[in-house]
Coordinates of N, CA, C and O in Angstrom, one line a residue:
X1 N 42.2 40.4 -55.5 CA 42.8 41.2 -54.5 C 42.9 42.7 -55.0 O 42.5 43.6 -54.3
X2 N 43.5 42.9 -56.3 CA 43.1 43.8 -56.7 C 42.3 44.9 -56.9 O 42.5 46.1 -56.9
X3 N 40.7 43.9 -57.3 CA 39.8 44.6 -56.9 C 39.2 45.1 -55.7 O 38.3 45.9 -55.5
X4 N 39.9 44.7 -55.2 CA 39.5 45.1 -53.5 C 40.1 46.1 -52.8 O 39.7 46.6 -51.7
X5 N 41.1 46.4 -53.5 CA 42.1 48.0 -53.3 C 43.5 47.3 -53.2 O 44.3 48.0 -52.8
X6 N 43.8 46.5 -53.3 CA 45.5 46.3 -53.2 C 45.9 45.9 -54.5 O 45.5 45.1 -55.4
X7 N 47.3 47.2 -54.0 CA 47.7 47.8 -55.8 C 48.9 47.0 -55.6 O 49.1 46.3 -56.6
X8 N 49.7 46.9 -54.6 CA 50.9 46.6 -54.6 C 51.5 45.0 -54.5 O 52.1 44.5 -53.5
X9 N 50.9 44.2 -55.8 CA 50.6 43.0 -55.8 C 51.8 42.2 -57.1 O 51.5 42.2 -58.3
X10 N 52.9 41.6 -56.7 CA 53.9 41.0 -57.5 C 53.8 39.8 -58.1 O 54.2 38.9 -57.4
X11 N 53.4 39.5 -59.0 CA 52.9 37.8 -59.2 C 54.4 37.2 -59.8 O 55.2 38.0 -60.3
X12 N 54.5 36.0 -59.8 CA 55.4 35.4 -60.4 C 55.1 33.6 -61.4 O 54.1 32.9 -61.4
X13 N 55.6 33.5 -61.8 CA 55.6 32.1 -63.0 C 56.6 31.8 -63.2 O 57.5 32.6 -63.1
X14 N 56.7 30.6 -63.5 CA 58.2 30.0 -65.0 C 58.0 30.1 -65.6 O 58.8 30.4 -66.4
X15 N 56.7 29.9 -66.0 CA 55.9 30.3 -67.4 C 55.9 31.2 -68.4 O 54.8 31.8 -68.5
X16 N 57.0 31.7 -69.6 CA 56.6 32.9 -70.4 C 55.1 33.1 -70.4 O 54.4 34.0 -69.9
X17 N 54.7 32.1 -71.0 CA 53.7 32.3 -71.7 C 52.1 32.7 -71.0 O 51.1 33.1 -71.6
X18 N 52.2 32.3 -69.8 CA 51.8 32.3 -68.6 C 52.0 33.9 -68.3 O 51.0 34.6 -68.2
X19 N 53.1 34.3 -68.1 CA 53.3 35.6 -67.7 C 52.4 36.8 -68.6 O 51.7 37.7 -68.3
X20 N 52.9 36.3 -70.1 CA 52.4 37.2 -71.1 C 51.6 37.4 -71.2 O 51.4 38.6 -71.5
X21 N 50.4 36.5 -70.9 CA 48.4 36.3 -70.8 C 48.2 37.2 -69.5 O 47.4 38.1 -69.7
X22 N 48.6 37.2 -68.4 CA 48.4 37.7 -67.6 C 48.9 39.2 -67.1 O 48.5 39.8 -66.1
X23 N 49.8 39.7 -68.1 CA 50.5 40.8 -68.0 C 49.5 41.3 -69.0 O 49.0 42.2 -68.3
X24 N 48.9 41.3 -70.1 CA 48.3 41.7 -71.2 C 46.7 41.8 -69.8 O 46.2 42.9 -69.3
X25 N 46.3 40.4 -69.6 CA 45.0 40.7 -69.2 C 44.9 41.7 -67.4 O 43.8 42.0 -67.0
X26 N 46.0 42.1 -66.7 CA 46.2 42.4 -65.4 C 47.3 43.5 -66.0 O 48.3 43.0 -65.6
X27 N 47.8 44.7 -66.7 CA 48.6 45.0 -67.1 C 49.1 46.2 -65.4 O 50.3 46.5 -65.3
X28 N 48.2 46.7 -64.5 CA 48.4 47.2 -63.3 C 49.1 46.1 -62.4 O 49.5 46.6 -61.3
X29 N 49.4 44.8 -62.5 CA 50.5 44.5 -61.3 C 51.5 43.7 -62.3 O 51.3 43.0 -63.3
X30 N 52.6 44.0 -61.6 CA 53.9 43.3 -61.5 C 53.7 41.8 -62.1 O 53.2 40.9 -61.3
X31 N 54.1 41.6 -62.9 CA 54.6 40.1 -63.5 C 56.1 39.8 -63.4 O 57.0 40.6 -63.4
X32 N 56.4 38.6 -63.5 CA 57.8 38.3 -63.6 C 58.1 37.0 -63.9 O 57.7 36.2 -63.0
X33 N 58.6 36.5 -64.7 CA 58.2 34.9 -65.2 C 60.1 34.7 -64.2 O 61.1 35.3 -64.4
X34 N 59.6 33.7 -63.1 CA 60.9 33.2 -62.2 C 60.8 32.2 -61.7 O 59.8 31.8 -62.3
X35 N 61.0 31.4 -61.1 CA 60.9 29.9 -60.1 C 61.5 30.8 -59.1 O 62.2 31.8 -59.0
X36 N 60.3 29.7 -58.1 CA 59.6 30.1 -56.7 C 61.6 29.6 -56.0 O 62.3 30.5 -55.5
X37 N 61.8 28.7 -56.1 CA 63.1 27.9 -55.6 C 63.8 28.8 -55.7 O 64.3 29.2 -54.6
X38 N 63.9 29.5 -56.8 CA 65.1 30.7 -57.0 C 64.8 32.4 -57.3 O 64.9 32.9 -58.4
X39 N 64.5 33.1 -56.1 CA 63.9 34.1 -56.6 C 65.0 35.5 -56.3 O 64.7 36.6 -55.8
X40 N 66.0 35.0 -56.7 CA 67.1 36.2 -56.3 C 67.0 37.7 -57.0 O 67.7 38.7 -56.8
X41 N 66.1 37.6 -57.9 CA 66.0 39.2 -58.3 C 65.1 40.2 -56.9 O 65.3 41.4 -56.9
X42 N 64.3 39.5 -55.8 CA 63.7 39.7 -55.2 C 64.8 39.9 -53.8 O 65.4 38.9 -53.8
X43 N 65.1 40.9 -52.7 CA 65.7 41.3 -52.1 C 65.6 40.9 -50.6 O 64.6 41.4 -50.0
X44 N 66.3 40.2 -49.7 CA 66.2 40.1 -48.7 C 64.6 40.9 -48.2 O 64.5 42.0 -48.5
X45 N 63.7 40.4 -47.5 CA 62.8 40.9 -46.6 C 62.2 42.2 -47.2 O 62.3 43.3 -46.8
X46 N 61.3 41.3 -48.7 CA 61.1 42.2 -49.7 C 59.1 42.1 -49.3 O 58.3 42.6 -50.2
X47 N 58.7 41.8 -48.5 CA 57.7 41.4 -48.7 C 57.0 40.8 -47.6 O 57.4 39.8 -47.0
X48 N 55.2 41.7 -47.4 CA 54.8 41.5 -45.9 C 53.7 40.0 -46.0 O 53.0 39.4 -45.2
X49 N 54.0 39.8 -47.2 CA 52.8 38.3 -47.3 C 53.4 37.4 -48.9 O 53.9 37.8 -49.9
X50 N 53.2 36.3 -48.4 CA 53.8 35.4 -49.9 C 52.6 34.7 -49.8 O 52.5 34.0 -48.8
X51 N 51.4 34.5 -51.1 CA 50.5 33.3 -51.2 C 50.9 32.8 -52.0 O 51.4 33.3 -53.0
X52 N 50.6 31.2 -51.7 CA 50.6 30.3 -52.9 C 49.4 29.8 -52.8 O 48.7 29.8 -51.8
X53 N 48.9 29.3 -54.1 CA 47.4 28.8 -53.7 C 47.4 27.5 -55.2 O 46.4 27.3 -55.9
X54 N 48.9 26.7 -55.3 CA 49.0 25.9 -56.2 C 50.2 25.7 -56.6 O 50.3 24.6 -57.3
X55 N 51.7 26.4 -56.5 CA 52.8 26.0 -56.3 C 53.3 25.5 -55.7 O 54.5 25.6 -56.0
X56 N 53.1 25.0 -54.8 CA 54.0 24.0 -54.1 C 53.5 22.5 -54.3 O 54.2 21.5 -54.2
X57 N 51.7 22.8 -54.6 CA 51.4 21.5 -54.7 C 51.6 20.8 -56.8 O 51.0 19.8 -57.3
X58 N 52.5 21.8 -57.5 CA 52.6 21.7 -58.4 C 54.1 21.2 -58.3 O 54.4 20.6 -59.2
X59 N 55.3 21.4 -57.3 CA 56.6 21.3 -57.1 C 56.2 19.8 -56.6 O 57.0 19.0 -56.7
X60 N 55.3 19.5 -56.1 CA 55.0 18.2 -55.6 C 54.2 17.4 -56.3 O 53.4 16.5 -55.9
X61 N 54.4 17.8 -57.4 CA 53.3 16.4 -58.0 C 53.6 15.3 -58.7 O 52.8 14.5 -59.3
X62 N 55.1 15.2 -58.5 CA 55.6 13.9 -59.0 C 55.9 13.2 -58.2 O 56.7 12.3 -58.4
X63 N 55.2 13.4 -56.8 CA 55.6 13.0 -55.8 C 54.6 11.6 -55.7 O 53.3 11.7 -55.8
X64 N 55.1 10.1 -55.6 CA 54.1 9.1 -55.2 C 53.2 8.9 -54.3 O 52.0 9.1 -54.5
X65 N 53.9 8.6 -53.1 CA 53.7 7.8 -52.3 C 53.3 8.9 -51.6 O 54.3 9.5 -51.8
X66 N 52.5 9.8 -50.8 CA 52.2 11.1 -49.9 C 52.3 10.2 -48.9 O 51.1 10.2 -48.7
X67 N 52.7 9.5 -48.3 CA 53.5 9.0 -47.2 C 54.9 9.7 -46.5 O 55.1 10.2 -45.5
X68 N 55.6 9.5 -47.7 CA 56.8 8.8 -47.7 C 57.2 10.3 -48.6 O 56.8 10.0 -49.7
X69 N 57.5 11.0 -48.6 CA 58.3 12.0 -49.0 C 59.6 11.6 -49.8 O 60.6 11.2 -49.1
X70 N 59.6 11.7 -51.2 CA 60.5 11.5 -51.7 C 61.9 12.5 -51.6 O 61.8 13.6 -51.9
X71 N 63.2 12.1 -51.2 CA 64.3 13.1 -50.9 C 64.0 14.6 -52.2 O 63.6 15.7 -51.9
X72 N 64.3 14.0 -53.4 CA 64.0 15.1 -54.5 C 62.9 15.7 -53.9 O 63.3 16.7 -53.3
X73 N 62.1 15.7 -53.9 CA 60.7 16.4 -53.6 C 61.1 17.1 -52.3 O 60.9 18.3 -52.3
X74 N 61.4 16.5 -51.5 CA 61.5 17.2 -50.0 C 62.4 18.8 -50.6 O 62.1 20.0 -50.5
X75 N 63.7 18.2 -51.1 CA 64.6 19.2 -51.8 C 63.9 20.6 -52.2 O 64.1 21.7 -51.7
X76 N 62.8 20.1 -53.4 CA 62.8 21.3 -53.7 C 61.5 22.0 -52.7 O 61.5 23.3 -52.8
X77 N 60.7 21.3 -52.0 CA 60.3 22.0 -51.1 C 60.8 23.2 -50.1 O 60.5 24.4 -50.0
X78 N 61.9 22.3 -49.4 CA 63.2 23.1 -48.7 C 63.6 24.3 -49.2 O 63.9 25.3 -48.6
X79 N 63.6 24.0 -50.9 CA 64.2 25.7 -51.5 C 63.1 26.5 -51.7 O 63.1 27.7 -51.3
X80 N 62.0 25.9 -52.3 CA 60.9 26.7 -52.4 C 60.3 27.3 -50.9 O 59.4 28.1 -51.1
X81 N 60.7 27.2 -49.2 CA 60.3 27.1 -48.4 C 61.3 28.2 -48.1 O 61.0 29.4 -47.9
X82 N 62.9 27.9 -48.3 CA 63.4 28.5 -47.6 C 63.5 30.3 -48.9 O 63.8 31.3 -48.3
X83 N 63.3 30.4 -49.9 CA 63.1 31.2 -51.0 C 62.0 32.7 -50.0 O 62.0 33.9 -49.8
X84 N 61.3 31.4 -49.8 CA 60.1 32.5 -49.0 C 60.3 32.9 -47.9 O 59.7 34.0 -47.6
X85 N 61.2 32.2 -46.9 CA 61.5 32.8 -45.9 C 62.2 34.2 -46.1 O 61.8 35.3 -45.7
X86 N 62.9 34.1 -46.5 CA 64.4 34.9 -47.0 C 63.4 36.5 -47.4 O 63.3 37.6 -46.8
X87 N 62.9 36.0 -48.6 CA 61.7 37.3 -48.8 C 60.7 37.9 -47.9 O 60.3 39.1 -47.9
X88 N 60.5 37.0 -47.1 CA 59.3 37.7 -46.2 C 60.0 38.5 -45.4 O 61.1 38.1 -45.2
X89 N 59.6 39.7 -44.8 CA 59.8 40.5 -44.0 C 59.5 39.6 -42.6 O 58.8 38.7 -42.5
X90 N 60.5 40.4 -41.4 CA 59.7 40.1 -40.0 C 58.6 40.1 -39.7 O 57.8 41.1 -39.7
X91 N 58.4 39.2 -39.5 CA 56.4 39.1 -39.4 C 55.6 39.2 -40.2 O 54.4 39.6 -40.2
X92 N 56.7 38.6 -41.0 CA 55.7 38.5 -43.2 C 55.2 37.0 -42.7 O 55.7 36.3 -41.8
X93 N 54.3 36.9 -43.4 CA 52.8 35.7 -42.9 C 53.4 35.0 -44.9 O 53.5 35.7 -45.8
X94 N 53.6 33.6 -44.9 CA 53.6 32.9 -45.8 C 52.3 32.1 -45.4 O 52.2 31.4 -44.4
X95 N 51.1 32.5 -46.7 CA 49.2 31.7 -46.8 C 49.6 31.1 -47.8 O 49.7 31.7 -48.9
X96 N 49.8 29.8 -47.6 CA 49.8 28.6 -48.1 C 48.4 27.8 -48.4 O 48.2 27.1 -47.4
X97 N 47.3 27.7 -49.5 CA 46.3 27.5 -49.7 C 46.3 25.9 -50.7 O 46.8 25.9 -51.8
X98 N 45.5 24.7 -50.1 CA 46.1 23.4 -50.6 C 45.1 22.5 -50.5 O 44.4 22.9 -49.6
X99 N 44.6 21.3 -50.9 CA 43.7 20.5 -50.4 C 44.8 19.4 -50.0 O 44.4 18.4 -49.6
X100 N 46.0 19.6 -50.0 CA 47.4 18.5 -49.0 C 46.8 18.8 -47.3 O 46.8 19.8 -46.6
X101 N 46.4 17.1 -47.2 CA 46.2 17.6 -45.7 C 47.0 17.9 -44.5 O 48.1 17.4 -44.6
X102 N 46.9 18.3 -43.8 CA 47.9 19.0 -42.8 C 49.1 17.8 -42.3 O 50.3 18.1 -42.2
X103 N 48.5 16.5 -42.1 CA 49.8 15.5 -41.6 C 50.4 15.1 -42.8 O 51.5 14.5 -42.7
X104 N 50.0 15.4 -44.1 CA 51.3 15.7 -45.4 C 52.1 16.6 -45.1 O 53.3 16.4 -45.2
X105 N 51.4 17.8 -44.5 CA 51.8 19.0 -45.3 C 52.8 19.7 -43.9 O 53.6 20.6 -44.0
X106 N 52.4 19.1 -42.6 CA 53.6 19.5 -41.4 C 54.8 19.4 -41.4 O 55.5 20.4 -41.0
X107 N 55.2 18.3 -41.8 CA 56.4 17.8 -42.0 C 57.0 18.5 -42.9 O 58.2 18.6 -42.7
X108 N 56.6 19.1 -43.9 CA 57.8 19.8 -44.8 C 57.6 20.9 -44.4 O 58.6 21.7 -44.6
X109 N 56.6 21.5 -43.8 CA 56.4 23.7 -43.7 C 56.9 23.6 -41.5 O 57.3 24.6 -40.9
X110 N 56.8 22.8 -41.1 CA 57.2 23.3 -39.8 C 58.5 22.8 -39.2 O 58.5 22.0 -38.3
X111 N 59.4 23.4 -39.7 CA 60.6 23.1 -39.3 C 61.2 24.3 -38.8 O 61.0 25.5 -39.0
X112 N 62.1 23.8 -38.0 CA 63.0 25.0 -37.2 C 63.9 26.0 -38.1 O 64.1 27.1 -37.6
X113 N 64.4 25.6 -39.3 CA 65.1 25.9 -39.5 C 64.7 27.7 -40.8 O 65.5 28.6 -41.1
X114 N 62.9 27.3 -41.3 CA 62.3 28.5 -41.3 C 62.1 29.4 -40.2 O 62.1 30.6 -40.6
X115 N 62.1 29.2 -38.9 CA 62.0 30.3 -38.0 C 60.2 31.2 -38.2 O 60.0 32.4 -38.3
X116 N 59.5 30.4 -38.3 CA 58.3 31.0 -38.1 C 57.5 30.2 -37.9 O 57.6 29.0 -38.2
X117 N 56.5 30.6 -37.5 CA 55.4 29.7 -36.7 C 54.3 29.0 -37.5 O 54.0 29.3 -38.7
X118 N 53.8 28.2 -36.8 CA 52.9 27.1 -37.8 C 51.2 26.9 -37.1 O 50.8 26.6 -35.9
X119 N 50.3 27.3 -38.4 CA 49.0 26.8 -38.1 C 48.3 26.4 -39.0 O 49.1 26.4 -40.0
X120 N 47.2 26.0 -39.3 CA 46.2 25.8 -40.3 C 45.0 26.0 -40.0 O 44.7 26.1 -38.8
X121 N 43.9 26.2 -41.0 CA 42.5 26.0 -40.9 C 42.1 25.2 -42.1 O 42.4 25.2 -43.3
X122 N 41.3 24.6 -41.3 CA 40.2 23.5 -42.6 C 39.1 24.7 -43.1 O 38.6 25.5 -42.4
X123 N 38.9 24.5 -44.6 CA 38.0 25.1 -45.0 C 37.2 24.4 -45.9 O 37.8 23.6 -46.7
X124 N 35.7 24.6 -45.8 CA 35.0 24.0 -46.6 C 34.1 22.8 -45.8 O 34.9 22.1 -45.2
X125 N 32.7 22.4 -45.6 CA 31.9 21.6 -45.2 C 32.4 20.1 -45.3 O 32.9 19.3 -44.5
X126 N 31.9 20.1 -46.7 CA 32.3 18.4 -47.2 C 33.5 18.4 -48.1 O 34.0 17.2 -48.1
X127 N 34.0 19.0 -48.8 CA 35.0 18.9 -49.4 C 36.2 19.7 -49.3 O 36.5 20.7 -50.0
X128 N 37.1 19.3 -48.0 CA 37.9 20.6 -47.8 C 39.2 20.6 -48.5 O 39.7 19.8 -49.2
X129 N 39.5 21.9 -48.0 CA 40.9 22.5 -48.4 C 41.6 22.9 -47.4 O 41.1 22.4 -46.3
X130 N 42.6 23.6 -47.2 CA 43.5 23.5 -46.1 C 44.3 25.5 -46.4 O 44.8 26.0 -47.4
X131 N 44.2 25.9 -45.5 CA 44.9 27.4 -45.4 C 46.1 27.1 -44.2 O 45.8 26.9 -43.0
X132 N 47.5 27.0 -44.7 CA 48.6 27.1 -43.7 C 48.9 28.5 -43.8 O 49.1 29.2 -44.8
X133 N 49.2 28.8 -42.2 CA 49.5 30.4 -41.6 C 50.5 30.2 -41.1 O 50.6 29.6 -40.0
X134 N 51.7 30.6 -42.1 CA 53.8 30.6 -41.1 C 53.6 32.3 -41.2 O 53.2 33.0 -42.1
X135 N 54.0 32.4 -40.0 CA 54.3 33.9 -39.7 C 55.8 33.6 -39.7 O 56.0 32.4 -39.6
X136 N 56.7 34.2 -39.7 CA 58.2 34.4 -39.9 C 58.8 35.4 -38.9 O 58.9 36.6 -39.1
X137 N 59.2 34.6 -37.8 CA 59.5 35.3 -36.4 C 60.2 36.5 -36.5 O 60.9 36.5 -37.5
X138 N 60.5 37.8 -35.7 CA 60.6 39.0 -35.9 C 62.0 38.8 -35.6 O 62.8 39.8 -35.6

């Protein structure tokens, strides 16, 4: 994205060490080693887009049964969900990028209590992935 002209690009991790490789090799954007669940250095409606393209399905990977949604798991979904709401601005778009197929992945991102709207797109011929679009009602 960077290379593409967008400067104003904040990345985050738990990861020191994680952060340090990427601050050294990207030293033009924002690093911050934080959990997604808890991002209170970041300001109410700080922000016109949030991607993930591997944390949530990393908050979920001790998860069994993709049936059956474990309470813990749901949990930290819920915070990692509601984390992002909080940050996005009015009509901040949370791109959610996943091979979790969408009747996994409904149930935890389309609830009322986010307040923004829910779609997806399948991507990919034979082996897809999945792009969820929450827009965050104005």
């Amino acid at each position: 994205m960077f290379k593409d002209g967008y400067i104003n690009i904040v990345n985050i991790d738990f990861s020191a060490v994680v952060i340090q490789d990427m601050q050294s090799r990207f030293p033009q954007m924002i690093w911050k080693e934080m959990d997604v669940m808890n991002m209170r250095e970041f300001n109410d409606s700080s922000f016109d887009i949030v991607i993930d393209k591997g944390t949530m399905d990393a908050v979920m990977c001790e998860q069994g049964d993709v049936w059956e949604v474990e309470p813990e798991i749901a949990e930290r979904v819920h915070k990692m969900c509601s984390e992002i709401h909080r940050v996005l601005k009015p009509g901040g778009i949370f791109y959610y990028i996943t091979f979790g197929q969408p009747h996994f992945r409904r149930p935890l991102l389309k609830k009322d209590c986010y307040n923004w709207s829910f779609e997806y797109e399948t991507i990919g011929d034979c082996f897809h992935y999945y792009a969820f679009i929450m827009r965050k009602n104005q």
